[in-house]
Tab-separated table of C-alpha atoms and ligand atoms in Angstrom:
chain	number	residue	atom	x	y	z
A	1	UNK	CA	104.647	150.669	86.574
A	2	UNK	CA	107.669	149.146	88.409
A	3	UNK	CA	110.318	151.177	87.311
A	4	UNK	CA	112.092	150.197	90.652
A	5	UNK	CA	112.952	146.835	88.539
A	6	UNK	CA	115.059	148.616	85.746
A	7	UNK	CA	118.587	149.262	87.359
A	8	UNK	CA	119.654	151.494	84.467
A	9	UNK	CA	116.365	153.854	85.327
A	10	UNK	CA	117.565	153.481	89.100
A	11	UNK	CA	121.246	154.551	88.322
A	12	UNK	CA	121.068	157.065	85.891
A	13	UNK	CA	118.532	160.363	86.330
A	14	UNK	CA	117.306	160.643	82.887
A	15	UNK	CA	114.041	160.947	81.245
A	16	UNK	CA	113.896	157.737	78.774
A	17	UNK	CA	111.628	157.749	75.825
A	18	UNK	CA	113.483	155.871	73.249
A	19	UNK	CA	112.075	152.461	74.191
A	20	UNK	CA	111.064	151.486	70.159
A	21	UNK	CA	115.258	151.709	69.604
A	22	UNK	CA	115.772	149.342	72.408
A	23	UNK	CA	113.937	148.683	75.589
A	24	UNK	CA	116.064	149.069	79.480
A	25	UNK	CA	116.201	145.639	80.995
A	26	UNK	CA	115.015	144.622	84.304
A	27	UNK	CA	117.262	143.356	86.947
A	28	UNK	CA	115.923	139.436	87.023
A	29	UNK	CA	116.900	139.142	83.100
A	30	UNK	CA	120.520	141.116	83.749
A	31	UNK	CA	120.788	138.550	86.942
A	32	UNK	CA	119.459	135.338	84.578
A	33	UNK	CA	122.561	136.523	82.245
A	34	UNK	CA	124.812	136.640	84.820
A	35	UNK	CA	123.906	133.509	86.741
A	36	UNK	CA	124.551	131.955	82.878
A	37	UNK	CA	127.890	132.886	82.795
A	38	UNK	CA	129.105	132.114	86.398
A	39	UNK	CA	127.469	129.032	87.200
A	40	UNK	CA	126.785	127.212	84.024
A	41	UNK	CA	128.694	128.703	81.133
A	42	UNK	CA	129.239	125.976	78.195
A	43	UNK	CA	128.074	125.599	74.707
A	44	UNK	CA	124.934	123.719	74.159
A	45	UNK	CA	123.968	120.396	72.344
A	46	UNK	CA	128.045	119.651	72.354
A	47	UNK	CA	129.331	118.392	75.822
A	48	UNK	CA	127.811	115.098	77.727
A	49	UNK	CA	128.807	116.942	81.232
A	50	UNK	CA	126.202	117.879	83.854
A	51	UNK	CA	126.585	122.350	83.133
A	52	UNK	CA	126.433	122.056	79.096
A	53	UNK	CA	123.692	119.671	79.667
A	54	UNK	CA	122.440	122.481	82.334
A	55	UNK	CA	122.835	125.068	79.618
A	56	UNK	CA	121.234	122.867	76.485
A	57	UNK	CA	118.071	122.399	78.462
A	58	UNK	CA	117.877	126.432	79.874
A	59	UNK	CA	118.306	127.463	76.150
A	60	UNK	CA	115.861	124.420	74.855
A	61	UNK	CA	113.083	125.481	77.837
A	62	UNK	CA	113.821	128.903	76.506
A	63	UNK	CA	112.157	128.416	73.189
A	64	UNK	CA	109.189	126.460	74.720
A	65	UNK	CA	108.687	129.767	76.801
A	66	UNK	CA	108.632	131.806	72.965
A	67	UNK	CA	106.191	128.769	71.489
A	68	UNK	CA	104.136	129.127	74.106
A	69	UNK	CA	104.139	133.428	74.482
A	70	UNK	CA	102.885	133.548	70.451
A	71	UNK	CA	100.896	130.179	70.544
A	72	UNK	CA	103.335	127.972	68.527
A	73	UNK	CA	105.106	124.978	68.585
A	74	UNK	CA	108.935	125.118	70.274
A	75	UNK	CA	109.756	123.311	66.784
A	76	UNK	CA	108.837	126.884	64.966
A	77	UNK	CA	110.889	128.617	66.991
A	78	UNK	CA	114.540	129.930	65.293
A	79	UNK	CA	116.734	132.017	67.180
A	80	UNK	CA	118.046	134.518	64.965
A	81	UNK	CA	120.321	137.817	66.123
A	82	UNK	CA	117.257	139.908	65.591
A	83	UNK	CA	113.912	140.799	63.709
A	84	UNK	CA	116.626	141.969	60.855
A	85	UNK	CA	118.227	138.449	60.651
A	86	UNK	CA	115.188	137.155	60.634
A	87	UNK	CA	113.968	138.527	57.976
A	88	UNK	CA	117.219	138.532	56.235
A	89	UNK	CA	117.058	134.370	56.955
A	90	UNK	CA	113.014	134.805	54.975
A	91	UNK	CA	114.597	136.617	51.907
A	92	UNK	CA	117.691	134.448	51.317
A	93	UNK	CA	116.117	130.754	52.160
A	94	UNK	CA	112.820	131.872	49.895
A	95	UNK	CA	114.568	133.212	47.488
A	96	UNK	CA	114.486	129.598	44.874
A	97	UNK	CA	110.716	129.873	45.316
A	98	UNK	CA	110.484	133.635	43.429
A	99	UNK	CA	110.862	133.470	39.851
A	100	UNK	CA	110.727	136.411	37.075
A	101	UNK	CA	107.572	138.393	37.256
A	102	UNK	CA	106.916	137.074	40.422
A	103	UNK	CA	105.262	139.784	42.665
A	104	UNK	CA	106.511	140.524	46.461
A	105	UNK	CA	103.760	142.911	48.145
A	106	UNK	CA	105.136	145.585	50.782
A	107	UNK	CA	104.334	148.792	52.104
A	108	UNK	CA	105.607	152.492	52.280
A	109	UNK	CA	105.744	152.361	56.424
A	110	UNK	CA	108.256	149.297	56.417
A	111	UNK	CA	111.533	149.789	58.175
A	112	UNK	CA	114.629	149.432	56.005
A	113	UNK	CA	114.626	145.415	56.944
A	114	UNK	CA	111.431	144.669	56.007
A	115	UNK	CA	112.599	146.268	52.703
A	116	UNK	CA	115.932	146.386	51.678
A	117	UNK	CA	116.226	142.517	51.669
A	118	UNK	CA	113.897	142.339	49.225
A	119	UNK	CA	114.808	144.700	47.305
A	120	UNK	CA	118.130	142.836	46.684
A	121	UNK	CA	116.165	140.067	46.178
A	122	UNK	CA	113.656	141.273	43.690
A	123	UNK	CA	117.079	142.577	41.759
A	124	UNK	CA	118.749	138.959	41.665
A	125	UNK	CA	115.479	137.190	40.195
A	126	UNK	CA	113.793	140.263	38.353
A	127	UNK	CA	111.306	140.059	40.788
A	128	UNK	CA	108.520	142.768	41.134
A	129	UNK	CA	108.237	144.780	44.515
A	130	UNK	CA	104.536	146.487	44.970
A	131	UNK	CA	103.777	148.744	47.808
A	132	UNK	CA	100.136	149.187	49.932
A	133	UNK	CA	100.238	153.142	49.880
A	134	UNK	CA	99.493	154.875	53.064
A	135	UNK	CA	96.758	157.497	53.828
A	136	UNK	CA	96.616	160.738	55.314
A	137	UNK	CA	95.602	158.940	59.052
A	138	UNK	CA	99.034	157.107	58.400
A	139	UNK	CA	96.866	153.906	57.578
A	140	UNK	CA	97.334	151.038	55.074
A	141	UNK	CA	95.095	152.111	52.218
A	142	UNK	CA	94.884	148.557	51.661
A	143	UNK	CA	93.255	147.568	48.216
A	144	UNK	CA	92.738	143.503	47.535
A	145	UNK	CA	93.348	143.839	43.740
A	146	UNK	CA	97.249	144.426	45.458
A	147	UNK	CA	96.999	140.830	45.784
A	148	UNK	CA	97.203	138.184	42.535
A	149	UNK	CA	98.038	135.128	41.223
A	150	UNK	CA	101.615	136.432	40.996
A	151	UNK	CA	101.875	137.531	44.628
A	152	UNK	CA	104.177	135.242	45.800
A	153	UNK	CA	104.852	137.261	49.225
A	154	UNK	CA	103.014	139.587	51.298
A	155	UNK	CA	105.143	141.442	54.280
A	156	UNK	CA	104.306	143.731	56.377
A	157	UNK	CA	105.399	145.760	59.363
A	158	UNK	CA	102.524	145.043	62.845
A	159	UNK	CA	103.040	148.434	64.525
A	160	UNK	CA	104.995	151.317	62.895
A	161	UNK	CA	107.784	152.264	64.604
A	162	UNK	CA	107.285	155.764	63.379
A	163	UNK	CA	103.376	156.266	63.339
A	164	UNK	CA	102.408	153.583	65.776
A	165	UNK	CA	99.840	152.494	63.583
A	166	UNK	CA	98.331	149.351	64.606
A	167	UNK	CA	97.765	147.545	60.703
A	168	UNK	CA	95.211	145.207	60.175
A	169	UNK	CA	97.278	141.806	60.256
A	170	UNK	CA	94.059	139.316	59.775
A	171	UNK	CA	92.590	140.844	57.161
A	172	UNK	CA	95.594	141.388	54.772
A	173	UNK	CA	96.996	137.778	55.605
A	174	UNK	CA	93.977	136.357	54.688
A	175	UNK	CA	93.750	138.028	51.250
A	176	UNK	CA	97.271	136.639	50.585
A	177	UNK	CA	96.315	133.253	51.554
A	178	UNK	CA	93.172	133.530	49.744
A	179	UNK	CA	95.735	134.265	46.497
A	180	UNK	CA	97.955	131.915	47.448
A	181	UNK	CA	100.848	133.823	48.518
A	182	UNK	CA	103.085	133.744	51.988
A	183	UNK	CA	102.130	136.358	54.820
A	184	UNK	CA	105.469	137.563	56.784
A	185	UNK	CA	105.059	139.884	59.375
A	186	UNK	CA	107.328	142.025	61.116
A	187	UNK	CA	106.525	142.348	65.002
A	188	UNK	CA	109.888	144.118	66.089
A	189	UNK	CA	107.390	146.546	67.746
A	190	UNK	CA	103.962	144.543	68.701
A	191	UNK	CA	105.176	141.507	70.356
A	192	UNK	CA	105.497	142.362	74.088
A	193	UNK	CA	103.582	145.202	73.520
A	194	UNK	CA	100.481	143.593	72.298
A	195	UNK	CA	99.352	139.760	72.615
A	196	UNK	CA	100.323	138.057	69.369
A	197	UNK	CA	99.001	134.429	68.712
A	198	UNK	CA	100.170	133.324	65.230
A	199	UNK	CA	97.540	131.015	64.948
A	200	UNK	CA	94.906	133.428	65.592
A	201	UNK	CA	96.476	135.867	63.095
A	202	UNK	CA	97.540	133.245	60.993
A	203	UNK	CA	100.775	134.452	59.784
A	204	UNK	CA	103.411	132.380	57.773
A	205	UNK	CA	106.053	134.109	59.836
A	206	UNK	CA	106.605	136.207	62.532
A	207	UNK	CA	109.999	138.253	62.972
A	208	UNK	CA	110.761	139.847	66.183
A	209	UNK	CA	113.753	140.944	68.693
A	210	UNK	CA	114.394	140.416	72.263
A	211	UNK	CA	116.024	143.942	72.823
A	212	UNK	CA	112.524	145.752	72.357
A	213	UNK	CA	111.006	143.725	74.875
A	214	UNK	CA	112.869	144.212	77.977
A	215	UNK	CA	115.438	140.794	76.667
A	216	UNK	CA	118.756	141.364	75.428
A	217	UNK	CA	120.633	142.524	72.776
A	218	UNK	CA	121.531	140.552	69.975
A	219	UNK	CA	119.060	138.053	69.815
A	220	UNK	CA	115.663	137.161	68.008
A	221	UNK	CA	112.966	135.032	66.668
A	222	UNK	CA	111.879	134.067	63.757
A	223	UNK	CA	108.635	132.002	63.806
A	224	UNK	CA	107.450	129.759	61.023
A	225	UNK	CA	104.592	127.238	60.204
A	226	UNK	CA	106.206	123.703	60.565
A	227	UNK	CA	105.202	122.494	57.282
A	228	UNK	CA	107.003	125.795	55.482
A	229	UNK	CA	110.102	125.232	57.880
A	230	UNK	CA	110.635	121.618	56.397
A	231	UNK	CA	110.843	122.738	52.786
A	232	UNK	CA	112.846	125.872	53.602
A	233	UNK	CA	117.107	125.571	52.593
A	234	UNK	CA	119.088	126.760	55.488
A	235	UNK	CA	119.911	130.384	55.376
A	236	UNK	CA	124.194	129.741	57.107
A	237	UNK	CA	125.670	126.717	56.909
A	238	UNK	CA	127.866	125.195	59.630
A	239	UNK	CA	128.136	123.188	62.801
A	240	UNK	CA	125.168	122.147	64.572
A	241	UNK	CA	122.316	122.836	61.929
A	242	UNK	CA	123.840	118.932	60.645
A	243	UNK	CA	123.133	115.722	61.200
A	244	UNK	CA	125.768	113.996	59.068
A	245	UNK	CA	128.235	115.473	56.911
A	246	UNK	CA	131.010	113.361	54.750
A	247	UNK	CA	133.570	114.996	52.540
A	248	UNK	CA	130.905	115.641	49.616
A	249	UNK	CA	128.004	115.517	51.113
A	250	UNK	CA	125.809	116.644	54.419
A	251	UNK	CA	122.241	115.972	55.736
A	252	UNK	CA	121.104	118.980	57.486
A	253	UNK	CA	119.733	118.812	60.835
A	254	UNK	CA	115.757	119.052	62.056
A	255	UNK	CA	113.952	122.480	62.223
A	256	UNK	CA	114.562	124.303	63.960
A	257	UNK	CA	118.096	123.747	64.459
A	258	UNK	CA	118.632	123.511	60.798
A	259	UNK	CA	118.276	126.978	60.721
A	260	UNK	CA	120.550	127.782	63.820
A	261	UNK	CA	124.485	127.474	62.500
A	262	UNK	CA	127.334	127.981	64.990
A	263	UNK	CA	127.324	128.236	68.575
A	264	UNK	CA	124.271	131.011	69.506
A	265	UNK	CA	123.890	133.676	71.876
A	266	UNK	CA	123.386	131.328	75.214
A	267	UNK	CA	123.491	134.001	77.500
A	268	UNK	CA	120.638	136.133	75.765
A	269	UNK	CA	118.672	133.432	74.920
A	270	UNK	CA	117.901	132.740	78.724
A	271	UNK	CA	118.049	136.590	79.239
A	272	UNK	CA	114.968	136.350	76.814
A	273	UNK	CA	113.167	133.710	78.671
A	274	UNK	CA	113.065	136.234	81.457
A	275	UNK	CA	111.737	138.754	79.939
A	276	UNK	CA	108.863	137.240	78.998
A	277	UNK	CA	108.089	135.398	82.256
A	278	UNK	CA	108.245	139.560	83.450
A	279	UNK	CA	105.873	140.361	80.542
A	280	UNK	CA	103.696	137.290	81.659
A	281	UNK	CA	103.776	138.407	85.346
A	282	UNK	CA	102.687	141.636	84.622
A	283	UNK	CA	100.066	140.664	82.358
A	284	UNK	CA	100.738	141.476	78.624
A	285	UNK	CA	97.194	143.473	78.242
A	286	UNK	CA	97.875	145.989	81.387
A	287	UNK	CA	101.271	146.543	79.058
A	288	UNK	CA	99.235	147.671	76.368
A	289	UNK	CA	96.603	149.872	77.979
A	290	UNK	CA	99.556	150.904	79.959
A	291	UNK	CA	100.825	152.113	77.007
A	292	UNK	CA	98.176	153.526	75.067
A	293	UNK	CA	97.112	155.607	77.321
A	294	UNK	CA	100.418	156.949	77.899
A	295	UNK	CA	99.981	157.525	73.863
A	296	UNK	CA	97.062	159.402	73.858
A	297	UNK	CA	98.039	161.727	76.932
A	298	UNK	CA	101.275	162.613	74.715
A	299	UNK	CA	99.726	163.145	71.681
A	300	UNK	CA	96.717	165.554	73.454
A	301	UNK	CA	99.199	167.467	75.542
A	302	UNK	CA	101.701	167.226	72.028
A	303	UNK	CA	98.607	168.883	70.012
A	304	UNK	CA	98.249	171.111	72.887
A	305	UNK	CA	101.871	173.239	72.063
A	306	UNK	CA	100.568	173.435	68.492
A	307	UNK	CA	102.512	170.474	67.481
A	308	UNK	CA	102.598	168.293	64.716
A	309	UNK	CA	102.240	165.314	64.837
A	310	UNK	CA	102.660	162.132	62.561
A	311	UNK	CA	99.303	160.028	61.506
A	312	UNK	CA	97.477	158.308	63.996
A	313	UNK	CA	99.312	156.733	66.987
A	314	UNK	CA	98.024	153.809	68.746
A	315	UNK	CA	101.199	152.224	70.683
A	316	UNK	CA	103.965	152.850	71.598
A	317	UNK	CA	105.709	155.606	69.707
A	318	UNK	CA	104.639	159.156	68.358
A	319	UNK	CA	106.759	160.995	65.937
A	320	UNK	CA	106.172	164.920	65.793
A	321	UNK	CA	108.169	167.935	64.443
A	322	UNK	CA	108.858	171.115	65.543
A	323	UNK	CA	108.088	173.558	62.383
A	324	UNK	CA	111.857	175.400	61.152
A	325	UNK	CA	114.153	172.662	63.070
A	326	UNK	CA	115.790	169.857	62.717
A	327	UNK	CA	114.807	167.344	65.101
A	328	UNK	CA	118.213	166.572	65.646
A	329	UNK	CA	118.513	169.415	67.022
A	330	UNK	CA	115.111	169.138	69.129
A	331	UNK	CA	116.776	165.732	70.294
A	332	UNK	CA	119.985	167.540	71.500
A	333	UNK	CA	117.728	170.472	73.310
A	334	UNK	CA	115.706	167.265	74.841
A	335	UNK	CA	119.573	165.634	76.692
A	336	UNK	CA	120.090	168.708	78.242
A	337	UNK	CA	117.327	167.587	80.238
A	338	UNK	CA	117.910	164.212	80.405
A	339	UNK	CA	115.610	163.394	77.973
A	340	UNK	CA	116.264	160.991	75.496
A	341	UNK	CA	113.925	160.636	72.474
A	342	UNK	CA	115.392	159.644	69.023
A	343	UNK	CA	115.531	161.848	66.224
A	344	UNK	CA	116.393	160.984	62.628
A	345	UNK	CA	114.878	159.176	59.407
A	346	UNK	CA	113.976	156.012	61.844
A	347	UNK	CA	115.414	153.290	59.140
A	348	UNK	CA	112.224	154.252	57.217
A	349	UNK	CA	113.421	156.509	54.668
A	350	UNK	CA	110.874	156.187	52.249
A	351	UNK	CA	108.092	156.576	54.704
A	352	UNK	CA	110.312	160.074	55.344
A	353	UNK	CA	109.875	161.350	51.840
A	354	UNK	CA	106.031	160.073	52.144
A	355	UNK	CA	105.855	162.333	54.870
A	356	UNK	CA	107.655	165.721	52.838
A	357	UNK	CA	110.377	165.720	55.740
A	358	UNK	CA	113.863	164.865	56.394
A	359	UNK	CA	113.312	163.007	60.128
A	360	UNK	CA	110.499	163.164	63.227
A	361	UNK	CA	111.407	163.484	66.319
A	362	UNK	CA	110.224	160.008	68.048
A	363	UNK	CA	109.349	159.677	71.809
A	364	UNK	CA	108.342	156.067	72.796
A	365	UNK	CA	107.478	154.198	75.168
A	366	UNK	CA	107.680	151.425	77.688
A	367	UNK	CA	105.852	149.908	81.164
A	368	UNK	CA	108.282	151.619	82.846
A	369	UNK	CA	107.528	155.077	81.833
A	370	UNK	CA	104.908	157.249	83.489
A	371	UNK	CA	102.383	160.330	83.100
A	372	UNK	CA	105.500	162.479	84.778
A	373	UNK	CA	108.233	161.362	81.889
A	374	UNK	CA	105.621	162.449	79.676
A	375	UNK	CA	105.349	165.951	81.471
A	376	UNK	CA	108.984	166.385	81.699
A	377	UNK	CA	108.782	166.333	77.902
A	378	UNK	CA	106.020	168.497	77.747
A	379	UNK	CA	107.679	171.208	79.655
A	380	UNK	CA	111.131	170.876	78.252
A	381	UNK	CA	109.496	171.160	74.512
A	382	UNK	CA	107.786	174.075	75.333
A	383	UNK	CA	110.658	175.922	76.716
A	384	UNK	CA	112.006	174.863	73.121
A	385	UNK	CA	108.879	176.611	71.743
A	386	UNK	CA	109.788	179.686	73.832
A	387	UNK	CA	113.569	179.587	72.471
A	388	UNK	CA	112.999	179.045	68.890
A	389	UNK	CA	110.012	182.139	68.740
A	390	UNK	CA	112.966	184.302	70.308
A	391	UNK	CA	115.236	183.777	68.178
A	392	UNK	CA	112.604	183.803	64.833
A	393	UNK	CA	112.448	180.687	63.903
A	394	UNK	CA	108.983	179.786	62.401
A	395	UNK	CA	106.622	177.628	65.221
B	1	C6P	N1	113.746	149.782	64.907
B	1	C6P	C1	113.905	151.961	65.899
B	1	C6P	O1	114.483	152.816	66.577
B	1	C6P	P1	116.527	145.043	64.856
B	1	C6P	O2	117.429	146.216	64.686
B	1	C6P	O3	116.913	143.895	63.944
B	1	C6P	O4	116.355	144.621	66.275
B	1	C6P	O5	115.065	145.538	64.414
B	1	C6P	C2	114.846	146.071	63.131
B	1	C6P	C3	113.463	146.624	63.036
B	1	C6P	C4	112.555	146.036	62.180
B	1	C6P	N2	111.290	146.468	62.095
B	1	C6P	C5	110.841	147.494	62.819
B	1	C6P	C6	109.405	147.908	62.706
B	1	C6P	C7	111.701	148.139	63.700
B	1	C6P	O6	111.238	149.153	64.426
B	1	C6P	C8	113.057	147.721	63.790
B	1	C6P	C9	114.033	148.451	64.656
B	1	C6P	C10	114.532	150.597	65.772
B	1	C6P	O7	112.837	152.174	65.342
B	1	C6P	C11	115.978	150.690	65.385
B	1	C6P	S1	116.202	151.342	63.766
């Protein structure tokens, strides 16, 4: 599917499967960057002359283009660095709303941001941290008793970035409103991959990043319901989120600009535009069947070498190990063929010892990638196969 649009694919002859780590870009949203910084470079919401005013109303049609790709409002739109700031904004700004033996609900296949955050949160307040257990199908065993009057938070991870498990968003956010409590969701690795209406899902907030879907580095979203926004402190503090400050004293500035301190990422922010007028081109459910079905023919043809591989994967990304070696060294074997897939603990280190292992070898994917990447794989893992039985290594 169009890899002719991805220069980096163009330039370079490798095999690229790492696309959950960060996604290649294509060539309109490197050009949208460029054309940012030669023709109109200037900070924004500062200068009264024409190109900042140029660049205030690129970045400000920018986050209509966001609103608009989840179904919300441009006012519940925060750019953030990425899903991790995002969430790092949730923990920090939320944190006078938790009290002792308050309860924050989480799960075991959360990524180390969806996590560690509150963790240092839960140690400040004495807060308690719960965790939905997964099952053998790498599933949510999700129980509704999880859920009480002392929930306080629910937040969960869409799409594993190590299982691809799709989790049942509705359903859980729906108990936690039902008890009261906030539902946060972490989309680093559904949205662009998936269509995600907040509404729909009805989700407090929604934390996502740019660089997974085809946009830039170094920028995200963070999505909230207007009415939580409002009563939310600022998470920095600074120029621009005011709207009058005196020597004691300073009135903070609407949402969602309260939340966005100091000069931001211009460049990317546009960048990010572009990539989802791409996505929109395209057509965001060809992207996913796109995608699944490049799932399943990996995981058949994965099974097929006697492989194992991790829970059930829907989108996206597969993780599988290679019995007697590290998939570190799996990954290394993979470059000398040009093929890079990630191998490691994946920032979910609990999930990890969930799992009994150390790391998973990861291949994922993108709309650039084809049935022949996947083959490429194939054949280079079975000459791995081959290598290891030779030299006694148990497969
Ligand atoms: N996962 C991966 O290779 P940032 O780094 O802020 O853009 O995204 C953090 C993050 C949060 N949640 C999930 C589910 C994620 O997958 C990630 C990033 C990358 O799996 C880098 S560790």
């Amino acid at each position: 599917m169009r890899k002719d649009d991805f220069p980096l694919l163009k330039n370079r002859k490798i095999v690229y499967l790492d696309s959950a780590a960060t996604s290649q870009k294509p060539s309109i949203v490197i050009e949208a960057m460029n054309d940012f910084y030669t023709r109109y470079n200037s900070n924004v919401h500062r200068g009264v002359y024409s190109i900042s005013e140029e660049a205030t109303l690129e970045y400000e049609k920018a986050r209509e283009k966001v609103a608009e790709f989840i179904n919300a409002l441009p006012s519940e739109i925060i750019f953030t660095r990425g899903t991790t700031e995002s969430l790092n904004l949730l923990a920090y700004s939320l944190i006078d709303d938790l009290k002792e033996n308050d309860e924050i609900l989480l799960s075991e296949m959360e990524h180390h941001s969806n996590l560690v955050p509150w963790q240092q949160l839960a140690k400040k307040n004495n807060i308690k941290l719960k965790f939905i257990h997964i099952n053998k199908n790498g599933q949510l065993d999700f129980d509704p008793n999880l859920i009480n009057n002392k929930t306080k938070i629910v937040s969960l991870v869409h799409v594993s970035n190590v299982l691809g498990t799709i989790n049942d968003i509705k359903k859980i956010a729906k108990e936690a409103h039902d008890k009261g409590a906030l539902f946060i969701l972490d989309g680093a690795q559904s949205v662009g991959h998936m269509k995600i209406d907040v509404k729909d899902l009805d989700v407090d907030f929604l934390a996502f990043s740019s660089h997974k879907m085809l946009g830039p580095m170094g920028i995200g979203v963070l999505y909230g319901k207007s009415d939580l926004l409002e009563t939310m402190n600022p998470f920095l503090y600074g120029g621009d989120m005011i709207k009058q400050v005196s020597l004691y004293e300073t009135r903070f500035n609407d949402v969602p600009w309260k939340f966005e301190a100091g000069t931001p990422n211009v460049a990317s922010v546009i960048g990010l535009k572009k990539a989802i007028e791409y996505i929109n081109e395209i057509g965001i459910d060809d992207i996913e069947k796109h995608n699944r079905k490049l799932v399943k023919y990996t995981v058949e043809k994965l099974k097929k070498l006697g492989i194992k591989v991790y829970g059930t994967p829907k989108l996206n990304v597969i993780s599988f190990n290679i019995d007697g070696m590290h998939p570190h060294d799996v990954s290394s074997l993979l470059n000398q063929n040009r093929i890079c897939i990630r191998g490691g603990h994946m920032c979910c280190m609990p999930l990890m010892k969930k799992l009994s292992v150390n790391g998973v070898c990861r291949v994922s994917f993108n709309l650039y990638n084809e049935k022949k990447d996947v083959d490429e794989l194939i054949k280079a893992l079975n000459e791995i196969l081959i290598l290891a039985e030779k030299n006694g290594i148990a497969v």
